Amino acid sequence: MAGPAAAVVAVLVLAAAHGALSESSHVDFAGAVARGRTRSAPAPSSSWHGGNSTAPALEGCGCEPTPPPWRFLNEKLRSLYPVIQAFKQTITCDPLGVTATWTGTELCDSFFNGTTYYKGFYCDYPPDAPGVLTVASIDFNGFGLCAPSLAGFIDAFPDLALFHANSNNFSGDVPDLTHLQYFYELDLSNNNFSGAFPDSVVPLGGLLFLDLRFNRYAGTVPAPVFALTVEALFLNNNGFGGRIPDTFGSTGAQYLVVANNQFTGPIPRSIYNTSATLSEVLFLNNRLSGCLPYEVGLVEGLAVFDAGGNEITGPIPLSFGCLRDVEELNLASNQLYGQVPDVLCLLARNGKLGNLSLSENFFHSVGHHCMELVRSRVLDVRRNCILGFPDQRPPLECAAFYADPTKHCPFIPHIPCDLPGYKPPHPHAAAEDAAPAHGHPHQGQGGGN
């Protein structure tokens, strides 16, 4: 059932997003890198990693002596050598011994004579110099490196397209990357970044993938963030708060996760404008409130919608019956009420719905077609106010909720799509089923514990 597995759903969405993007690069230069088909330099001669010809060490760096220019494959790689060596000196922990491979003049991740060189640095040929190999991608995922700053490092690779650094201990400010003309993927997830949202990310017009999850960022998210051209935007598991900007509807993202933060206010009704692109969106475990927007049902391509663990109220809009592609729908642990509509449950027969979690709400009944989903365990309605169902809220708790005049959201009887096999109820009856008003026929009736 979906209710207890909300966190698992989030992980699956994130994994799916990573997989989808790694299979479809949008920048030819780094496409091979993104798909793991990296091209390194020709096999180096032994003189590349030995010999007596050396130059003075980098000033004030404590690094190994700088090799002479002729030992590098080209000038681009030679200019990156001191950048890597200087950053190496700032590393304060390296549990896997990765930086020990950052030696010699072969700057592309390679294996030669039983030795790995420059683990994490991948090379390709930039469009403006098709015959000149250079570092196109840096992938430090899972290395566990510690460094106080990335400034002066990733911003010093002029041809960099990707920087992935999941599961390290990096911190400090995100440097200005606007001069990196090919840059389109930034993954800083599961690190130690803190403070306000990194403003340096906002001007990155070519960014297609942004992952800041599992850090200690806080404060509001600037409105322009949702106008970025990203296909995947992961901001979950930080301390972001305040209202989600109305520019949310400007996003072109397919995968958008803002779960496990401190966002307040309603889900923006502008979500309707994402209909052409949005596939999976996770709002779970925030402090969102207000009515469940009718406009969500107009986002035709939604496959996953998760708003569990908030304070959202109202009936489920009938427009949700138009989400023919939805597979996972989690609205558990909110303050939703009324009847679970048949139009929603029919998605299991006419659409792709395989998991519907509505537990920990205040629904008083379920539609006829919903009964089949309860029996097949597709629909979870535990801890509601449904008479005769097991594991429901105490009657007095249900009565107190339905007597509260502040719990009111408009009911829109219109269904904005054609639904085969669905006969809409009389508008007055439908509105009565959706109403939380005092004196409702099911008021105060729960199944007990």
Tab-separated table of C-alpha atoms in Angstrom, residues 18-39 122-124 136-137 139 161-162 164 184-185 208 231:
chain	number	residue	atom	x	y	z
A	18	HIS	CA	18.528	9.734	-12.822
A	19	GLY	CA	18.166	6.737	-15.100
A	20	ALA	CA	16.033	8.546	-17.620
A	21	LEU	CA	18.419	11.438	-17.936
A	22	SER	CA	21.524	9.302	-18.135
A	23	GLU	CA	20.042	7.617	-21.179
A	24	SER	CA	19.224	10.803	-23.064
A	25	SER	CA	21.901	13.446	-23.152
A	26	HIS	CA	21.028	16.780	-24.729
A	27	VAL	CA	24.572	18.004	-25.292
A	28	ASP	CA	26.473	15.990	-27.866
A	29	PHE	CA	29.803	16.957	-26.349
A	30	ALA	CA	29.102	15.221	-23.051
A	31	GLY	CA	26.626	12.640	-24.278
A	32	ALA	CA	29.176	9.867	-24.269
A	33	VAL	CA	30.256	10.842	-20.780
A	34	ALA	CA	26.688	10.883	-19.456
A	35	ARG	CA	26.061	7.401	-20.823
A	36	GLY	CA	29.342	5.969	-19.557
A	37	ARG	CA	31.011	5.790	-22.971
A	38	THR	CA	33.956	7.982	-22.051
A	39	ARG	CA	36.852	8.386	-24.386
A	122	TYR	CA	36.317	11.961	-17.772
A	123	CYS	CA	37.351	13.386	-21.117
A	124	ASP	CA	35.732	14.103	-24.451
A	136	ALA	CA	34.200	17.142	-19.985
A	137	SER	CA	32.741	15.491	-16.905
A	139	ASP	CA	31.895	12.371	-11.350
A	161	ALA	CA	29.433	19.757	-19.020
A	162	LEU	CA	28.665	17.643	-15.938
A	164	HIS	CA	28.182	14.980	-10.096
A	184	TYR	CA	24.096	21.283	-18.126
A	185	GLU	CA	24.126	18.873	-15.130
A	208	LEU	CA	18.934	20.422	-17.587
A	231	GLU	CA	14.210	18.359	-16.969
